[in-house]
Coordinates of C-alpha atoms and ligand atoms in Angstrom, one line a residue:
M204 CA 112.5 120.1 118.2
S205 CA 110.0 117.3 117.5
K206 CA 110.3 115.1 114.4
R207 CA 107.4 115.7 112.2
I208 CA 105.7 112.9 110.2
V209 CA 103.1 114.0 107.7
I210 CA 100.8 111.3 106.2
I211 CA 98.7 112.3 103.2
G212 CA 95.6 110.2 102.7
G213 CA 93.2 108.7 105.3
G214 CA 92.3 105.5 103.4
A215 CA 93.5 102.0 104.1
G216 CA 97.2 102.5 103.7
G217 CA 97.5 105.9 105.4
T218 CA 95.3 104.9 108.4
I219 CA 97.1 101.7 109.1
T220 CA 100.5 103.3 108.8
A221 CA 99.4 106.2 111.1
N222 CA 98.0 103.9 113.8
L223 CA 101.0 101.5 113.7
L224 CA 103.4 104.5 114.0
A225 CA 101.4 105.9 116.9
R226 CA 101.8 102.5 118.7
N227 CA 105.5 102.1 117.9
L228 CA 106.3 105.7 118.8
Y229 CA 103.9 106.1 121.7
R230 CA 106.5 107.4 124.2
Q231 CA 107.9 109.9 121.8
L232 CA 104.4 111.0 120.8
I233 CA 103.2 111.7 124.3
S234 CA 106.4 113.5 125.2
G235 CA 106.2 115.7 122.1
K236 CA 109.4 114.3 120.5
V237 CA 107.4 113.1 117.6
L238 CA 104.4 114.7 115.9
I239 CA 102.1 112.8 113.5
N240 CA 99.9 115.0 111.2
M241 CA 97.4 113.2 108.9
I242 CA 96.0 115.2 106.0
T243 CA 93.0 113.8 104.3
D244 CA 90.3 115.1 102.0
R245 CA 87.1 113.7 103.6
P246 CA 85.8 113.2 107.1
D247 CA 84.7 109.6 106.3
H248 CA 86.7 106.5 105.8
I249 CA 85.2 104.1 103.2
Y250 CA 85.7 100.4 103.1
Q251 CA 85.8 100.0 99.3
P252 CA 85.6 96.2 99.0
G253 CA 82.0 96.7 100.4
F254 CA 81.1 98.3 97.0
L255 CA 80.9 94.8 95.5
Y256 CA 78.0 93.8 97.7
I257 CA 75.8 97.0 97.4
P258 CA 74.4 96.2 93.9
F259 CA 73.1 92.9 95.3
D260 CA 71.7 94.4 98.5
K261 CA 74.1 92.4 100.5
M262 CA 75.7 95.4 102.3
R263 CA 74.3 98.8 103.0
E264 CA 76.2 102.1 102.6
D265 CA 76.3 102.8 106.3
E266 CA 78.0 99.5 107.0
I267 CA 81.1 100.5 104.9
V268 CA 81.6 104.0 106.2
R269 CA 83.1 105.2 109.5
R270 CA 84.3 108.6 110.7
Q271 CA 88.0 108.9 110.2
S272 CA 88.4 110.6 113.6
D273 CA 87.0 107.4 115.2
L274 CA 89.6 105.2 113.5
I275 CA 92.8 106.9 114.4
D276 CA 94.8 107.0 117.5
P277 CA 93.9 110.1 119.6
H278 CA 97.6 111.2 119.5
I279 CA 97.4 111.7 115.7
N280 CA 96.4 115.2 114.5
L281 CA 93.8 114.9 111.8
F282 CA 93.3 117.6 109.2
V283 CA 90.4 117.3 106.8
D284 CA 91.8 119.7 104.3
P285 CA 92.9 118.3 100.9
A286 CA 96.6 118.4 100.1
V287 CA 97.1 120.5 96.9
K288 CA 100.9 120.6 96.7
I289 CA 103.6 118.2 97.7
D290 CA 107.0 120.0 97.6
R291 CA 109.6 117.3 98.2
D292 CA 112.5 119.7 97.7
N293 CA 111.4 121.9 100.5
N294 CA 109.9 119.2 102.7
V295 CA 106.4 120.8 102.9
V296 CA 102.8 119.9 102.0
I297 CA 100.4 122.7 101.3
T298 CA 96.6 122.2 101.7
Q299 CA 93.6 123.7 100.1
S300 CA 93.1 126.1 103.0
G301 CA 96.6 127.5 102.4
R302 CA 98.1 125.8 105.5
E303 CA 101.7 124.6 105.2
F304 CA 102.8 121.3 106.8
P305 CA 106.6 121.0 107.0
Y306 CA 107.8 117.5 107.6
D307 CA 110.9 115.5 108.4
Y308 CA 109.2 112.3 107.0
L309 CA 106.4 112.1 104.5
V310 CA 104.1 109.2 103.8
I311 CA 102.1 109.5 100.6
A312 CA 99.0 107.2 100.6
T313 CA 96.6 109.1 98.4
G314 CA 95.3 106.0 96.6
S315 CA 93.8 105.8 93.1
R316 CA 90.6 107.1 91.6
I317 CA 88.3 106.0 88.8
M318 CA 88.3 108.1 85.6
P319 CA 85.1 107.4 83.8
D320 CA 85.4 110.5 81.6
L321 CA 88.5 109.1 79.9
I322 CA 86.2 106.8 77.8
P323 CA 83.7 108.7 75.6
G324 CA 80.1 107.7 76.4
L325 CA 81.0 105.7 79.5
R326 CA 79.3 108.1 82.0
E327 CA 76.1 108.2 79.9
G328 CA 75.9 104.6 78.7
A329 CA 77.5 102.4 81.4
H330 CA 77.5 101.4 85.0
W331 CA 80.3 100.8 87.5
F332 CA 80.5 99.7 91.1
Y333 CA 83.8 101.3 92.1
D334 CA 82.2 104.1 94.2
I335 CA 79.1 104.3 96.4
E336 CA 77.1 106.3 93.8
G337 CA 77.9 103.9 91.0
A338 CA 77.2 100.8 93.1
L339 CA 73.7 102.2 94.1
K340 CA 72.9 103.1 90.5
L341 CA 73.8 99.6 89.5
R342 CA 71.6 98.2 92.2
N343 CA 68.6 100.0 90.8
A344 CA 69.5 98.9 87.2
L345 CA 69.7 95.3 88.3
K346 CA 66.3 95.5 90.0
T347 CA 64.6 96.4 86.7
F348 CA 66.7 94.2 84.5
D349 CA 64.7 91.3 83.1
G350 CA 67.2 89.6 80.7
G351 CA 69.5 90.4 77.8
R352 CA 73.2 90.7 77.3
V353 CA 75.2 91.9 80.2
V354 CA 78.7 93.0 79.3
I355 CA 81.5 93.3 82.0
T356 CA 84.4 95.2 80.6
V357 CA 87.7 96.0 82.3
G358 CA 89.8 99.2 81.9
V359 CA 93.4 99.6 83.0
P360 CA 95.0 100.3 85.2
H361 CA 92.6 99.5 88.0
K362 CA 92.6 98.6 91.7
C363 CA 91.5 95.2 93.0
P364 CA 92.2 93.0 90.0
V365 CA 89.9 90.3 91.1
A366 CA 86.8 92.5 91.6
P367 CA 85.6 92.2 88.0
L368 CA 85.7 88.4 88.2
E369 CA 83.8 88.5 91.6
M370 CA 81.2 90.8 90.1
T371 CA 80.7 88.4 87.1
F372 CA 80.3 85.4 89.4
M373 CA 77.9 87.2 91.7
L374 CA 75.8 88.4 88.7
Y375 CA 75.6 84.8 87.6
D376 CA 74.1 83.8 90.9
Y377 CA 71.9 86.9 91.1
F378 CA 70.3 86.1 87.7
K379 CA 69.9 82.5 88.7
Q380 CA 68.1 83.4 91.9
K381 CA 66.0 85.9 90.0
G382 CA 65.0 83.1 87.5
I383 CA 66.3 85.0 84.4
L384 CA 69.6 83.2 83.8
D385 CA 68.2 81.5 80.7
K386 CA 67.3 84.9 79.2
T387 CA 70.6 86.5 80.1
E388 CA 74.0 86.2 78.5
L389 CA 77.1 87.2 80.5
Y390 CA 80.0 88.6 78.3
Y391 CA 83.3 89.4 79.8
T392 CA 86.1 91.4 78.1
Y393 CA 89.7 91.8 79.3
P394 CA 92.5 94.0 77.9
I395 CA 95.3 91.5 77.6
N396 CA 95.3 88.1 75.8
R397 CA 94.0 86.2 78.8
L398 CA 91.3 86.6 81.4
H399 CA 93.4 88.0 84.3
A400 CA 96.7 89.8 84.7
L401 CA 97.9 86.9 86.9
E402 CA 98.3 83.9 84.7
P403 CA 97.4 81.3 87.3
V404 CA 94.2 83.2 88.1
S405 CA 93.4 83.4 84.3
N406 CA 94.0 79.6 84.0
W407 CA 91.7 78.9 86.9
T408 CA 89.0 81.2 85.5
V409 CA 88.7 79.7 82.0
P410 CA 87.1 76.4 82.9
V411 CA 84.8 78.1 85.5
F412 CA 83.6 80.6 82.8
E413 CA 83.1 77.7 80.4
K414 CA 81.1 75.6 82.9
K415 CA 78.8 78.6 83.6
G416 CA 78.5 79.5 80.0
I417 CA 80.1 82.9 80.5
K418 CA 81.4 84.2 77.1
Y419 CA 84.5 86.2 76.9
E420 CA 86.8 88.2 74.6
T421 CA 90.4 89.0 75.4
L422 CA 92.6 91.7 73.9
F423 CA 89.7 94.2 74.3
N424 CA 90.6 97.7 75.4
M425 CA 87.6 100.0 75.8
E426 CA 87.7 102.9 73.4
E427 CA 84.2 104.3 73.3
I428 CA 80.6 103.6 74.1
D429 CA 77.6 104.6 72.0
P430 CA 74.9 104.9 74.7
V431 CA 72.1 105.3 72.1
K432 CA 72.9 102.2 70.0
K433 CA 74.2 100.4 73.1
V434 CA 77.5 99.4 71.5
L435 CA 80.9 99.1 73.2
R436 CA 83.9 99.5 70.9
S437 CA 87.5 98.4 71.5
M438 CA 90.7 100.0 70.4
E439 CA 91.4 96.7 68.6
G440 CA 88.3 97.3 66.4
S441 CA 85.8 95.0 68.0
E442 CA 82.1 96.0 68.6
V443 CA 80.0 94.4 71.3
N444 CA 76.2 95.1 71.8
Y445 CA 74.9 95.3 75.3
D446 CA 71.7 95.6 77.2
L447 CA 73.5 96.3 80.5
L448 CA 77.1 97.5 80.5
I449 CA 79.2 97.2 83.7
T450 CA 82.6 98.8 83.4
I451 CA 85.7 99.0 85.5
P452 CA 86.8 102.5 84.4
P453 CA 90.5 103.2 84.0
H454 CA 92.2 104.7 87.1
K455 CA 94.7 107.4 87.8
G456 CA 96.4 108.4 91.0
A457 CA 95.4 111.4 93.0
E458 CA 95.2 114.9 91.5
V459 CA 97.7 116.3 94.0
V460 CA 100.3 113.8 92.9
I461 CA 99.8 114.7 89.3
N462 CA 99.6 118.5 89.9
S463 CA 102.7 118.5 92.1
G464 CA 104.6 117.0 89.1
L465 CA 105.4 113.6 90.8
D466 CA 104.0 111.6 87.9
K467 CA 101.7 112.4 85.0
D468 CA 99.3 109.6 85.8
G469 CA 99.7 109.7 89.6
W470 CA 101.8 106.6 90.0
I471 CA 104.8 107.5 92.2
K472 CA 108.2 105.9 91.5
T473 CA 108.7 103.7 94.5
D474 CA 111.4 101.3 95.5
K475 CA 109.7 97.9 95.5
K476 CA 111.4 96.8 98.7
T477 CA 112.0 99.9 100.8
L478 CA 108.9 101.6 99.7
K479 CA 110.8 104.9 99.5
N480 CA 110.0 107.4 96.8
E481 CA 113.0 106.9 94.5
G482 CA 115.4 109.8 95.0
Y483 CA 113.8 111.0 98.3
N484 CA 115.2 109.3 101.4
N485 CA 112.5 110.8 103.7
V486 CA 109.5 110.1 101.6
Y487 CA 107.6 106.8 101.7
V488 CA 104.8 105.7 99.4
V489 CA 102.0 103.2 100.5
G490 CA 99.1 101.6 98.6
D491 CA 97.6 102.1 95.2
T492 CA 99.6 105.2 94.4
T493 CA 102.9 103.4 94.1
N494 CA 104.2 102.4 90.6
I495 CA 105.1 98.9 91.9
P496 CA 103.9 96.4 89.3
I497 CA 101.8 94.5 91.8
S498 CA 98.0 94.3 92.5
K499 CA 96.6 97.6 93.8
A500 CA 94.7 96.1 96.7
G501 CA 93.8 96.8 100.3
S502 CA 95.9 93.9 101.5
T503 CA 98.9 95.3 99.5
A504 CA 98.4 98.6 101.3
H505 CA 98.2 96.8 104.6
F506 CA 101.4 94.8 104.2
E507 CA 103.2 97.9 102.9
A508 CA 101.9 99.9 105.9
D509 CA 103.5 97.3 108.2
V510 CA 106.8 97.8 106.5
V511 CA 106.7 101.6 106.3
A512 CA 105.6 102.0 110.0
E513 CA 108.4 99.6 111.1
R514 CA 111.1 101.3 108.9
L515 CA 110.1 104.8 109.9
S516 CA 110.0 104.0 113.6
V517 CA 113.5 102.6 113.5
E518 CA 114.7 105.6 111.5
I519 CA 113.2 108.0 113.9
N520 CA 115.0 106.3 116.7
G521 CA 118.2 106.8 114.9
G522 CA 118.5 103.3 113.5
D523 CA 118.7 101.8 110.0
S524 CA 115.9 99.4 109.3
S525 CA 116.5 96.4 107.0
I526 CA 112.9 95.3 106.8
D527 CA 111.7 95.1 103.2
Y528 CA 108.3 94.6 101.5
D529 CA 108.3 91.2 99.8
G530 CA 105.4 91.9 97.5
K531 CA 102.8 90.0 99.6
V532 CA 99.2 90.3 98.5
V533 CA 96.3 88.2 99.9
C534 CA 92.8 88.1 98.4
F535 CA 89.6 86.3 99.1
V536 CA 87.7 86.0 95.8
E537 CA 83.9 85.6 95.8
T538 CA 83.0 82.9 93.2
G539 CA 79.3 83.5 93.7
F540 CA 76.9 84.2 96.5
D541 CA 77.9 81.2 98.6
E542 CA 81.5 80.3 97.9
A543 CA 84.9 82.0 97.6
T544 CA 88.4 81.1 96.6
Y545 CA 91.7 82.5 98.0
V546 CA 95.0 83.6 96.6
W547 CA 98.2 84.8 98.1
F548 CA 101.4 85.7 96.3
N549 CA 104.5 87.8 96.6
Y550 CA 107.4 88.9 94.3
N551 CA 108.7 85.3 94.2
T552 CA 105.7 83.1 94.6
P553 CA 102.9 83.1 92.0
P554 CA 99.3 82.7 93.2
S555 CA 97.6 79.4 93.2
P556 CA 93.8 79.7 93.7
T557 CA 92.4 77.1 96.1
P558 CA 89.1 75.2 95.4
P559 CA 86.2 77.5 96.2
S560 CA 84.4 76.7 99.5
R561 CA 81.7 78.1 101.8
M562 CA 84.3 78.5 104.5
L563 CA 86.4 80.9 102.4
H564 CA 83.2 82.9 101.6
W565 CA 82.5 83.2 105.3
M566 CA 86.0 84.3 105.9
K567 CA 85.7 87.0 103.3
L568 CA 82.4 88.1 105.0
G569 CA 84.1 88.0 108.3
Y570 CA 87.0 90.2 107.2
N571 CA 84.4 92.7 105.8
R572 CA 83.4 93.2 109.5
L573 CA 86.9 92.9 110.9
Y574 CA 88.4 95.5 108.6
W575 CA 87.8 98.3 111.1
L576 CA 90.2 96.5 113.4
S577 CA 92.8 96.3 110.6
A578 CA 92.4 100.0 110.0
R579 CA 93.1 100.6 113.7
G580 CA 96.3 98.6 113.3
I581 CA 95.0 95.9 115.7
L582 CA 94.6 93.0 113.2
Ligands
FAD268 C1 84.9 97.4 94.3 C2 86.2 97.2 95.0 C3 86.5 96.0 95.7 C4 87.7 95.8 96.3 N1 87.9 94.6 96.9 C5 89.1 94.4 97.5 C6 89.4 93.2 98.2 O1 88.6 92.3 98.2 N2 90.6 93.0 98.8 C7 91.6 94.0 98.7 O2 92.6 93.8 99.3 N3 91.3 95.2 98.1 C8 90.1 95.4 97.5 N4 89.9 96.7 96.9 C9 91.0 97.7 96.8 C10 91.2 98.5 98.0 O3 90.0 99.1 98.4 C11 92.3 99.6 97.6 O4 93.3 99.0 97.0 C12 92.8 100.2 98.9 O5 91.8 101.0 99.5 C13 94.0 101.1 98.6 O6 94.4 101.7 99.8 P1 95.1 103.2 99.7 O7 95.3 103.6 101.0 O8 96.2 103.1 98.7 O9 94.0 104.1 99.0 P2 92.6 104.5 99.6 O10 92.1 103.5 100.5 O11 91.7 104.8 98.4 O12 92.9 105.8 100.4 C14 93.4 107.0 99.7 C15 92.9 108.2 100.6 O13 93.6 109.3 100.1 C16 92.7 110.4 100.2 N5 93.2 111.5 99.3 C17 93.2 111.5 98.0 N6 93.6 112.7 97.5 C18 93.9 113.4 98.6 C19 94.4 114.7 98.8 N7 94.7 115.5 97.8 N8 94.6 115.1 100.1 C20 94.3 114.4 101.1 N9 93.8 113.1 101.0 C21 93.6 112.6 99.8 C22 91.4 109.7 99.7 O14 90.2 110.5 100.0 C23 91.4 108.4 100.5 O15 90.9 108.6 101.8 C24 88.7 96.9 96.3 C25 88.4 98.1 95.7 C26 87.1 98.3 95.1 C27 86.8 99.6 94.4

């Protein structure tokens, strides 16, 4: 009987894992000894880092979307049918159509999602750029904005910890180009007592904000928004007026993870090295949905996918893999329209942002195009 691998989630982590597995297990796949079923909930694959550029008309929607069936190895069976139940005790995943997918090995890569409705008034009174619709709406708002106070506020937890900073720096350049910087105040709030979760990134940001005149408030956790009075309130009791409010809404994991009782917020207990779901030897977790205290980022999902594909391939061939995830994350960080900085870090090495340069900006733009090779497991 063939060994059945089920992968839930056709985003960055799930797709890379599936394609690497298909390559590693090619012979077993074509001989029918291994079967890879991918369950996803949409026919398209979205390159989410592209959302950052849409509000500034620097990327179009069609540039960040591909058909999932075009990205995966033809030997992988693709089912566009959302998973509704993960039953780890009986080794089966059930989908919306009622189909059952028994597995020998399961990879959960269902990502994270924004939860704007957790903050009263957010949907009515604020913008976000963490999905296509939000990014397009923000693009329209920026077109008609002619000065005032722009507040960027960060909810937790959230994916891509550097995206709020990138948005702030790009807004600065956008207003400068538009000739309204002198009529515009940028105001940044962050939930903990510094400007970024990673201390070296926070230390790097402070002088840059000060040089650009970007004001900030720390220890600010969004509580509610009054869309009529245009006021943002924090749990700490602070009130900030705004003319344009850009939020990073708090996130949760996928509904299926919560509804299947894996975790109340969707963050699956994952061994930080083996990437196995704690207590389940045949279940791996990849990407944003892990509870590992590390950045939820595409690069994290990518490096984790490398480890999971390698471990699973060895296990399927009867071996015992000793390859571990070392916590590696790599991020190019836009510091405006023309320059970017770069950070990499892992469990043992903290990040150290490099001086911003045009070359790093071009590298980020280059990767935006090369991502599709990454998703195919080629890069
Ligand atoms: C604005 C923005 C900028 C970003 N910039 C960067 C960056 O510069 N660098 C970086 O490394 N990362 C960046 N990221 C983060 C990156 O996009 C995510 O961390 C990455 O996509 C996580 O991969 P994942 O596979 O865990 O989740 P996803 O890529 O979100 O994939 C999850 C998949 O699971 C599917 N799914 C969910 N529920 C079900 C279900 N019930 N059944 C079946 N399928 C389901 C979803 O539809 C989705 O396809 C950015 C994100 C945003 C929003």
